[in-house]
Amino acid sequence: MITSLAGGRVLAEKTGATPPRVVALHGWGRDGTDFQTIVSGLDAVSLHLPGFGPAPAPDEVWGTEQYAELVAEAVAAYSPVVIVGHSFGGRIAVRLAARRPELVRGLVLTGAPLVRLSAPAAPPLSYRLARWANSAGLLSDDRMDALRNQRGSADYRAAQGVMRGVLVKTVGENYDDDLAALSCPVRMVWGEGDTAAPTDAGRVAAERCGASFRVVAGTEHLLTGDLELAVREELLTFLDELDRTE
């Protein structure tokens, strides 16, 4: 069932009763329906982040800071909550928990690209020359866009308008300070074959914030199969532990 939060500014899939104990934030190109199995039977809301599913895109290019501010507005009345974040949603969850710790009881993260183990490779000379030619008016914008599409990821090619700018901005963000600032308990569950957020990088992120780290064999990045079930199991165990210790 779709509900609205933050005075109608946020759309979400609702399960169970109000207030929600769990808030779920989906990955790039996904929407709140990804969490149907994970939050089944719980009092939860699974947000449709702006620009995905039925939620309109923001009016300007946002980074995860702006997304976190909107999520904060959406959950403030129910806080503190446990946040489940997948991929892009995990980035937002870390921003929120680091900067508004009073809103977050704990985090369960999966497939969130939070740490770079090596610097990105510099673009080839031919591409750098093309960018210079475009900035000098010697190469058309259409031709430059075609070159960007050739080099870009599938997510980049699929993104349109302001959402392409959001993707570029968030991919370039750094989360080192936010990971160090986390004060809530954190659980991480990773797909063994995740290439979007490699397991080695996830393990480093876990070490930086003192999180537990669980690898699910035979799974990748998307919330399907054994990874989906493992995230649900981790969430249920986490909620039970929080209830017993608080």
Coordinates of C-alpha atoms in Angstrom, one line a residue:
M1 CA 0.0 0.0 0.0
I2 CA 1.4 3.4 -1.0
T3 CA 1.4 6.1 1.6
S4 CA 2.8 9.6 1.8
L5 CA 5.2 11.2 4.3
A6 CA 6.7 14.6 5.0
G7 CA 3.5 16.4 4.0
G8 CA 3.2 14.5 0.8
R9 CA 6.8 15.1 -0.4
V10 CA 7.8 11.4 0.0
L11 CA 6.0 8.3 -1.3
A12 CA 6.5 4.9 0.3
E13 CA 5.3 1.4 0.4
K14 CA 3.7 0.7 3.8
T15 CA 3.5 -2.6 5.7
G16 CA 2.1 -3.2 9.2
A17 CA 1.1 -0.5 11.6
T18 CA 2.1 3.1 12.3
P19 CA 4.6 4.2 13.6
P20 CA 7.1 2.2 11.5
R21 CA 10.1 0.6 13.2
V22 CA 12.0 0.1 9.9
V23 CA 12.6 2.4 7.0
A24 CA 14.0 0.9 3.8
L25 CA 16.0 2.8 1.1
H26 CA 16.4 1.2 -2.3
G27 CA 19.3 1.2 -4.8
W28 CA 19.8 3.1 -8.0
G29 CA 17.3 2.4 -10.7
R30 CA 15.1 0.5 -8.2
D31 CA 12.2 1.5 -6.0
G32 CA 10.5 0.8 -2.6
T33 CA 8.9 -2.5 -3.8
D34 CA 12.3 -4.2 -3.6
F35 CA 11.8 -4.7 0.1
Q36 CA 8.5 -6.6 0.1
T37 CA 10.1 -9.8 1.3
I38 CA 12.6 -8.2 3.6
V39 CA 10.1 -6.2 5.7
S40 CA 7.1 -8.6 5.4
G41 CA 5.2 -8.7 8.7
L42 CA 7.1 -5.7 10.1
D43 CA 5.9 -2.2 10.8
A44 CA 7.8 -0.6 8.0
V45 CA 7.9 2.0 5.2
S46 CA 10.0 1.4 2.0
L47 CA 10.6 4.8 0.4
H48 CA 10.4 5.6 -3.3
L49 CA 13.3 8.0 -3.5
P50 CA 12.8 11.0 -5.7
G51 CA 13.5 10.1 -9.3
F52 CA 12.6 6.4 -9.0
G53 CA 9.4 4.4 -9.3
P54 CA 6.4 6.7 -8.9
A55 CA 8.4 9.5 -7.2
P56 CA 9.2 12.6 -9.4
A57 CA 12.8 13.6 -9.8
P58 CA 14.1 16.6 -7.8
D59 CA 14.1 19.9 -9.5
E60 CA 17.8 20.2 -9.4
V61 CA 20.9 17.9 -9.1
W62 CA 21.0 16.4 -5.6
G63 CA 23.7 14.6 -3.8
T64 CA 23.1 12.1 -1.0
E65 CA 23.1 15.0 1.5
Q66 CA 19.9 16.4 0.0
Y67 CA 18.3 12.9 -0.2
A68 CA 19.3 12.4 3.5
E69 CA 17.7 15.7 4.4
L70 CA 14.4 14.6 2.8
V71 CA 14.5 11.2 4.5
A72 CA 15.1 12.9 7.8
E73 CA 12.0 15.0 7.2
A74 CA 10.0 11.9 6.4
V75 CA 11.0 9.8 9.4
A76 CA 11.4 12.5 12.1
A77 CA 8.0 11.9 13.5
Y78 CA 8.8 8.1 14.0
S79 CA 12.4 8.3 15.1
P80 CA 14.5 6.6 16.1
V81 CA 14.1 3.9 13.4
V82 CA 16.2 1.1 12.0
I83 CA 17.2 1.9 8.4
V84 CA 17.8 -0.8 5.8
G85 CA 19.8 0.6 2.9
H86 CA 20.7 -1.1 -0.4
S87 CA 23.4 0.3 -2.7
F88 CA 22.5 4.0 -3.4
G89 CA 20.1 3.8 -0.4
G90 CA 22.9 2.7 1.8
R91 CA 24.9 5.8 0.9
I92 CA 21.9 7.9 1.9
A93 CA 21.5 5.9 5.1
V94 CA 25.1 6.5 6.2
R95 CA 24.8 10.2 5.5
L96 CA 21.6 10.4 7.5
A97 CA 22.9 8.4 10.5
A98 CA 26.2 10.4 10.6
R99 CA 24.5 13.8 10.5
R100 CA 21.2 13.1 12.3
P101 CA 22.1 10.4 14.8
E102 CA 19.0 11.1 16.9
L103 CA 16.9 9.7 14.1
V104 CA 18.6 6.4 13.6
R105 CA 18.5 3.4 15.9
G106 CA 20.7 1.2 13.7
L107 CA 21.7 0.4 10.2
V108 CA 21.5 -2.7 8.0
L109 CA 23.5 -2.1 4.8
T110 CA 24.0 -4.2 1.7
G111 CA 25.8 -3.5 -1.5
A112 CA 26.5 0.1 -0.6
P113 CA 29.6 1.6 -2.4
L114 CA 31.1 3.5 0.5
V115 CA 34.9 3.0 0.1
R116 CA 37.2 3.2 -2.9
L117 CA 40.1 0.8 -2.7
S118 CA 41.9 2.6 -5.6
A119 CA 41.7 5.9 -7.4
P120 CA 39.6 5.8 -10.6
A121 CA 41.6 5.5 -13.8
A122 CA 42.2 8.8 -15.7
P123 CA 40.3 9.0 -19.0
P124 CA 42.3 8.4 -22.1
L125 CA 44.0 11.4 -23.8
S126 CA 41.6 11.2 -26.7
Y127 CA 38.6 11.7 -24.4
R128 CA 40.3 14.6 -22.5
L129 CA 41.0 16.3 -25.8
A130 CA 37.4 15.9 -26.8
R131 CA 36.3 17.5 -23.5
W132 CA 38.7 20.4 -24.2
A133 CA 37.4 20.7 -27.8
N134 CA 33.8 20.7 -26.5
S135 CA 34.5 23.4 -24.0
A136 CA 36.2 25.5 -26.7
G137 CA 33.2 25.2 -29.0
L138 CA 35.1 23.0 -31.5
L139 CA 33.1 19.8 -30.8
S140 CA 29.3 19.7 -30.6
D141 CA 27.4 18.9 -27.4
D142 CA 25.7 16.0 -29.2
R143 CA 29.0 14.5 -30.2
M144 CA 30.3 15.0 -26.6
D145 CA 27.2 13.3 -25.2
A146 CA 27.8 10.3 -27.6
L147 CA 31.3 10.0 -26.3
R148 CA 30.2 10.2 -22.7
N149 CA 27.6 7.4 -23.4
Q150 CA 30.3 5.2 -24.9
R151 CA 32.4 5.5 -21.7
G152 CA 29.5 5.6 -19.2
S153 CA 28.0 2.7 -17.2
A154 CA 24.7 1.2 -18.0
D155 CA 23.2 3.3 -15.2
Y156 CA 24.7 6.4 -16.8
R157 CA 23.3 5.6 -20.2
A158 CA 19.9 4.9 -18.7
A159 CA 19.7 8.1 -16.6
Q160 CA 18.1 11.1 -18.2
G161 CA 18.0 14.8 -17.4
V162 CA 18.6 15.8 -13.8
M163 CA 19.0 12.2 -12.7
R164 CA 22.1 11.8 -14.8
G165 CA 23.6 14.7 -12.9
V166 CA 22.5 13.1 -9.6
L167 CA 24.3 9.9 -10.6
V168 CA 27.5 11.7 -11.5
K169 CA 27.5 13.7 -8.3
T170 CA 26.8 10.8 -6.0
V171 CA 29.4 8.5 -7.7
G172 CA 32.0 11.1 -6.9
E173 CA 31.1 11.5 -3.2
N174 CA 33.4 10.5 -0.3
Y175 CA 32.0 8.8 2.9
D176 CA 35.1 8.5 5.0
D177 CA 34.1 11.2 7.6
D178 CA 30.5 9.8 7.7
L179 CA 31.7 6.3 8.4
A180 CA 33.9 7.5 11.2
A181 CA 31.1 9.6 12.7
L182 CA 28.6 6.7 13.0
S183 CA 27.5 6.1 16.5
C184 CA 24.7 3.6 16.0
P185 CA 25.2 -0.1 15.6
V186 CA 25.7 -1.2 12.0
R187 CA 25.2 -4.6 10.3
M188 CA 26.5 -5.3 6.8
V189 CA 25.4 -8.2 4.5
W190 CA 27.2 -8.5 1.2
G191 CA 26.9 -10.6 -2.0
E192 CA 30.0 -12.6 -2.5
G193 CA 30.0 -11.7 -6.2
D194 CA 29.0 -8.1 -5.9
T195 CA 30.8 -6.1 -8.6
A196 CA 29.0 -2.8 -8.1
A197 CA 30.2 -2.6 -4.5
P198 CA 33.0 -5.2 -4.2
T199 CA 33.1 -7.3 -1.1
D200 CA 36.7 -6.2 -0.2
A201 CA 35.6 -2.6 -0.2
G202 CA 32.5 -3.4 1.9
R203 CA 34.7 -5.2 4.4
V204 CA 36.9 -2.0 4.7
A205 CA 33.8 0.1 5.2
A206 CA 32.7 -2.3 8.0
E207 CA 36.1 -2.0 9.8
R208 CA 35.9 1.8 9.6
C209 CA 32.6 2.0 11.5
G210 CA 32.9 -1.2 13.6
A211 CA 30.1 -3.0 11.8
S212 CA 29.6 -6.8 11.6
F213 CA 30.2 -8.1 8.1
R214 CA 28.5 -11.1 6.6
V215 CA 29.2 -12.5 3.1
V216 CA 26.5 -14.5 1.3
A217 CA 28.0 -17.1 -1.0
G218 CA 26.7 -17.4 -4.6
T219 CA 25.0 -14.0 -4.6
E220 CA 25.7 -10.7 -6.3
H221 CA 24.4 -7.1 -6.0
L222 CA 20.6 -7.2 -6.4
L223 CA 18.3 -8.1 -3.5
T224 CA 17.2 -11.5 -4.8
G225 CA 17.4 -15.1 -3.7
D226 CA 19.7 -15.9 -0.8
L227 CA 20.9 -12.3 -0.4
E228 CA 17.4 -11.1 0.1
L229 CA 16.7 -13.8 2.7
A230 CA 20.0 -13.1 4.5
V231 CA 19.2 -9.4 4.7
R232 CA 15.8 -10.2 6.2
E233 CA 17.3 -12.6 8.7
E234 CA 19.9 -10.1 9.7
L235 CA 17.2 -7.4 10.1
L236 CA 15.0 -9.6 12.3
T237 CA 17.9 -10.7 14.5
F238 CA 19.1 -7.0 14.8
L239 CA 15.6 -5.8 15.8
D240 CA 15.4 -8.5 18.5
E241 CA 18.8 -7.7 19.9
L242 CA 18.0 -3.9 20.0
D243 CA 14.8 -4.6 21.8
R244 CA 16.5 -6.8 24.4
T245 CA 19.4 -4.3 25.1
E246 CA 17.5 -1.0 25.1

